[in-house]
XYZ file of C-alpha atoms in Angstrom:
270
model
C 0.000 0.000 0.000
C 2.762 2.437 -0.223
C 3.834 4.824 -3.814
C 2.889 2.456 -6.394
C 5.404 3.471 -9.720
C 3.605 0.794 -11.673
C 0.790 2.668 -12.035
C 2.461 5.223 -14.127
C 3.875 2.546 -16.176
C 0.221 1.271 -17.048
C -0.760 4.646 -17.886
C 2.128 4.618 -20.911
C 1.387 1.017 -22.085
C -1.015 1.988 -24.838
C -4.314 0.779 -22.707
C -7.392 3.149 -23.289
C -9.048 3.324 -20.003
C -13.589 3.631 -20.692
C -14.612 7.093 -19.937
C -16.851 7.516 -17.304
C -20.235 7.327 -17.273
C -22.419 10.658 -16.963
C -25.309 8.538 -15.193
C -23.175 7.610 -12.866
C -21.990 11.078 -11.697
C -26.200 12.124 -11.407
C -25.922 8.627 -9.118
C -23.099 9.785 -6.881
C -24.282 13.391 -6.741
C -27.706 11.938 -5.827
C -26.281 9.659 -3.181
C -24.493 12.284 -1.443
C -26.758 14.847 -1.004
C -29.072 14.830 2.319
C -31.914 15.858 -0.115
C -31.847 12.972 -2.070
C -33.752 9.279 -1.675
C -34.751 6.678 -3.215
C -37.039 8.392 -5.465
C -34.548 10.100 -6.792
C -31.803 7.336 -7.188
C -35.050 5.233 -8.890
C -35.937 8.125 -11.162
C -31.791 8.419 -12.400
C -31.416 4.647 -12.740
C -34.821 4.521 -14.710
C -33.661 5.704 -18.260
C -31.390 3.004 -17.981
C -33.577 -0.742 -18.345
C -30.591 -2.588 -18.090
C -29.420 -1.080 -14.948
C -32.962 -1.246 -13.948
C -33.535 -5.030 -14.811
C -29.798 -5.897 -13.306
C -30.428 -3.828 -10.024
C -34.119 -6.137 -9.711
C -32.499 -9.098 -9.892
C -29.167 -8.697 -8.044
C -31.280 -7.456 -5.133
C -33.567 -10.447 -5.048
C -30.597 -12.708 -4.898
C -29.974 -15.099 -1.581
C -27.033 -12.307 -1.310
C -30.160 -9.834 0.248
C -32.891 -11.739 2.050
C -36.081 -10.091 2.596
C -39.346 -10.756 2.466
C -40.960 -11.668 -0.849
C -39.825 -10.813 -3.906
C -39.228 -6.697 -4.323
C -40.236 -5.449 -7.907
C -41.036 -1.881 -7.457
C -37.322 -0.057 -8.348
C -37.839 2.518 -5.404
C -38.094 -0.518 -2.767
C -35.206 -2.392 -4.925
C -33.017 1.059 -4.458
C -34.504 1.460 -0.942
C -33.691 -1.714 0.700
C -29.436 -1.945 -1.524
C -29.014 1.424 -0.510
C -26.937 3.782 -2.456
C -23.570 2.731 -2.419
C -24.618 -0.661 -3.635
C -27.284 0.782 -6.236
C -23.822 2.943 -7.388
C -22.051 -0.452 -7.185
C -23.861 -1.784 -9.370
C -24.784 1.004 -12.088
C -21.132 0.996 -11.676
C -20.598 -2.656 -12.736
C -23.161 -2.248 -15.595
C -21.806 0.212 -17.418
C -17.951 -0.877 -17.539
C -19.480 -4.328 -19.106
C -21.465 -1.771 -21.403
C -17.877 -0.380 -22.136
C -16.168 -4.049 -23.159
C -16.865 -3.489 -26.933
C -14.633 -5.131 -28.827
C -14.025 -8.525 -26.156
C -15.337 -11.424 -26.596
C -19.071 -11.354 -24.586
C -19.049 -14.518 -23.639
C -15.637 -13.378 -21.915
C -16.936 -10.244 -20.746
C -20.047 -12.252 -19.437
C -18.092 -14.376 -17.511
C -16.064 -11.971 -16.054
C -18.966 -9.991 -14.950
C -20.612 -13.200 -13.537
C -17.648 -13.957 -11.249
C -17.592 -10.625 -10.484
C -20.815 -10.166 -8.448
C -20.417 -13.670 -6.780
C -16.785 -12.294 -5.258
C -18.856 -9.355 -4.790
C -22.048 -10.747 -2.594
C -19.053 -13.070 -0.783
C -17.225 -10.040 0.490
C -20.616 -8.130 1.478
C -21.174 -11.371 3.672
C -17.838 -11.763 4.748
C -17.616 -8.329 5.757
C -20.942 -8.605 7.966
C -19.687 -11.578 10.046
C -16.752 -9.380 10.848
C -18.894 -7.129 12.292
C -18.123 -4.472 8.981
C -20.683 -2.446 8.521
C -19.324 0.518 7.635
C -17.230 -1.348 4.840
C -19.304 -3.677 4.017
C -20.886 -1.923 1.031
C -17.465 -0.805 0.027
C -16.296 -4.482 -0.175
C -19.260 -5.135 -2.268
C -18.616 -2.304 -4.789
C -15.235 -3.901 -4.891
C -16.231 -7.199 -5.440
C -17.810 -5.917 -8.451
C -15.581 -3.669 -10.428
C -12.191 -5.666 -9.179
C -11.665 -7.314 -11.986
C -12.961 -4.241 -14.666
C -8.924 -4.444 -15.643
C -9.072 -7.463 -17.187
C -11.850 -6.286 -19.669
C -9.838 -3.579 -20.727
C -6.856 -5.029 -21.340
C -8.518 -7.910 -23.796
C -9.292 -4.857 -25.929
C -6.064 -3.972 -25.980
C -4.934 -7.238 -26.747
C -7.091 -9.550 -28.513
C -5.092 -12.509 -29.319
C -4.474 -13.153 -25.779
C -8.352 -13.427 -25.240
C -8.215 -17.318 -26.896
C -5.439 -18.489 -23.981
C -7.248 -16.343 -21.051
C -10.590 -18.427 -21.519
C -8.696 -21.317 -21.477
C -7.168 -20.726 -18.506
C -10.032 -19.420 -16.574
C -11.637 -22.834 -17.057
C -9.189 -24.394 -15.141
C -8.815 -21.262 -12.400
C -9.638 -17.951 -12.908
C -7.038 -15.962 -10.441
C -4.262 -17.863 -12.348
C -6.001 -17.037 -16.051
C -5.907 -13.123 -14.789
C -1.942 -13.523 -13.890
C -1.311 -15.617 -17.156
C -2.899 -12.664 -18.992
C -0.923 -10.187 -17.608
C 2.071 -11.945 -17.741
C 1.384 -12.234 -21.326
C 1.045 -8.923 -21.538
C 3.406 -7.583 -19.219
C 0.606 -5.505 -18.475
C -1.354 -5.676 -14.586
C -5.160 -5.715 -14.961
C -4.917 -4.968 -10.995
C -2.944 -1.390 -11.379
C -5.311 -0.795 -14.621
C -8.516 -1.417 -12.342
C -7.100 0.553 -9.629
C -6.790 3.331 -12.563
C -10.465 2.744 -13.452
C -11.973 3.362 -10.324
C -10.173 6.724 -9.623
C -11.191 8.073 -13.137
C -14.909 6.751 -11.739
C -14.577 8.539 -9.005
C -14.997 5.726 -6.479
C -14.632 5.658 -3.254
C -10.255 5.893 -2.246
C -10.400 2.350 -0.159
C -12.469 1.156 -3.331
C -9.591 1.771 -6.009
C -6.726 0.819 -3.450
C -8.417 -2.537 -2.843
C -8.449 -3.226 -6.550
C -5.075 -2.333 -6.648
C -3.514 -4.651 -4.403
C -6.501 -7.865 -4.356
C -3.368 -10.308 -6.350
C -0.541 -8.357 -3.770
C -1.291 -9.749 -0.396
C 2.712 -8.358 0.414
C 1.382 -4.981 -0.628
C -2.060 -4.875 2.003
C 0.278 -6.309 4.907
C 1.333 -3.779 7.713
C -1.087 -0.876 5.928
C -0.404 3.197 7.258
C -3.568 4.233 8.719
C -4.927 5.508 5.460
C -4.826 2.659 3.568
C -6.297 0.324 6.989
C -9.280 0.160 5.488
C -8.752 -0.666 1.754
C -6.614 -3.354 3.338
C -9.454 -5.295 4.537
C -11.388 -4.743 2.227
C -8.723 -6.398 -0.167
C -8.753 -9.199 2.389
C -12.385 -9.630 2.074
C -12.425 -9.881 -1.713
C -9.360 -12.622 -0.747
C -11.948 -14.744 1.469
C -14.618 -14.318 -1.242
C -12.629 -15.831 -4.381
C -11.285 -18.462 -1.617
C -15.083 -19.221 -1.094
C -15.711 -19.102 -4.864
C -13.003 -20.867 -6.367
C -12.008 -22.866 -3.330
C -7.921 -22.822 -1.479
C -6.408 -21.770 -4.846
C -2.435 -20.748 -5.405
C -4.386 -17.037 -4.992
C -5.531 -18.326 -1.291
C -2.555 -19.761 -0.093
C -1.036 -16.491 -0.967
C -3.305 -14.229 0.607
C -4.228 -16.813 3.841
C -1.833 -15.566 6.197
C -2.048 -11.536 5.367
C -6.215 -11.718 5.742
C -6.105 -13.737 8.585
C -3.861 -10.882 10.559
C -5.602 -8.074 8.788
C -9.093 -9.019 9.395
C -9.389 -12.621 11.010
C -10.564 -14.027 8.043
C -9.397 -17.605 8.066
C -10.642 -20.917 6.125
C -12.687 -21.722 9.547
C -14.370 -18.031 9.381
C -15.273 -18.800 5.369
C -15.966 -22.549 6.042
C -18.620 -21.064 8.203
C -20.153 -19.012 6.105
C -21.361 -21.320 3.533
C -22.431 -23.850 5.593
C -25.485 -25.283 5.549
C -27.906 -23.416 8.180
């Protein structure tokens, strides 16, 4: 978590980072003012059906029990909240930006995407969270937005990357940018500050493959720490004690106490 000189190296490797959605500034600018609810999130995300149909059924996913199913987009909005609706709008649109990648790719990517995503949201809970708990979710979802962008820039690396995400998708991400030489992490990191997200949002991306990076934080990175230790526990849920696991085991377990007993415990049954 300290000066990070790769990042200046990504921004000279030829990658075109996606411009930033304008709906998503009315979102944010919505979000933060004390004048603003639900009604006014719903009436923003409403010229958007896509965002609207994805933000329906994301929030009536196990990941947000309540009762019955919610169909109205106020009580959708009402009961994510805004961070998450912002999360999400967020998510939407950089998979609306992947022209030019494969979409079953980009699918895919999105797909594991928000189930790291709903994982660290949990995971974040049982630690007792809260007040990162949305953060780790926006994480969850736009984590991996580097990886989209740098299949643009390279498209006859997108044949071995699906490939090796078969087999295990943390190692088909490091295969890819060892291809590359490039770092979908840094480029992520990159994408979130241009989207204006949230500072423990964009330094979680940055370091979620760098365990050695997130270990003995400064106080202004704490937080984006454990959030990067969260989105650690969720792939270890997802994917299971991968290479990407055993890397990150020790550093989340000091950071935030999140051990294989801690995730064990989360997905079992009852």
């Amino acid at each position: 978590m300290r000066p990070d000189p790769l990042i200046e190296a990504v921004l000279k490797s030829g990658v075109t980072l996606p411009s930033p959605s304008p709906s998503i500034g009315r979102l944010q600018a919505a979000a933060a003012s004390d004048r603003s609810g639900p009604r006014d999130l719903a009436a923003i995300a409403s010229t958007d059906p896509v965002l609207v149909g994805l933000l329906t059924r994301i929030a009536n996913t196990p990941v947000f029990p309540h009762h019955g199913p919610l169909r109205s987009l106020v009580d959708v909005i009402a009961m994510l909240g805004g961070t998450k609706t912002i999360a999400i709008a967020v998510g939407a649109a950089l998979q609306g930006r992947a022209a030019g990648v494969d979409p079953k790719l980009a699918d895919a990517i999105w797909a594991r995407s928000v189930e790291v995503a709903g994982w660290a949201l949990r995971i974040a809970h049982r630690l007792r969270l809260s007040r990162l708990a949305d953060l780790a979710f926006m994480a969850g979802l736009v984590h991996d937005a580097g990886l989209c962008v740098m299949l643009r820039r390279y498209p006859a690396e997108a044949a071995g990357f699906r490939r090796a995400i078969a087999v295990d998708f943390d190692q088909g991400a490091s295969a890819l940018d060892l291809a590359t030489g490039g770092d979908h992490a840094a480029i992520g990191c990159l994408v979130a500050r241009n989207w204006k997200l949230p500072a423990p949002v964009a330094e979680a991306v940055r370091v979620h493959h760098a365990p050695a990076l997130a270990s003995s934080p400064p106080p202004e990175f704490a937080d984006a720490a454990v959030i990067a230790a969260c989105l650690a526990g969720a792939r270890r849920i997802v994917a299971g004690s991968t290479p990407d696991w055993q890397s990150w085991g020790e550093t989340a377990a000091a950071l935030a106490g999140i051990d294989d007993a801690l995730l064990d415990g989360l997905v079992a049954p009852g």
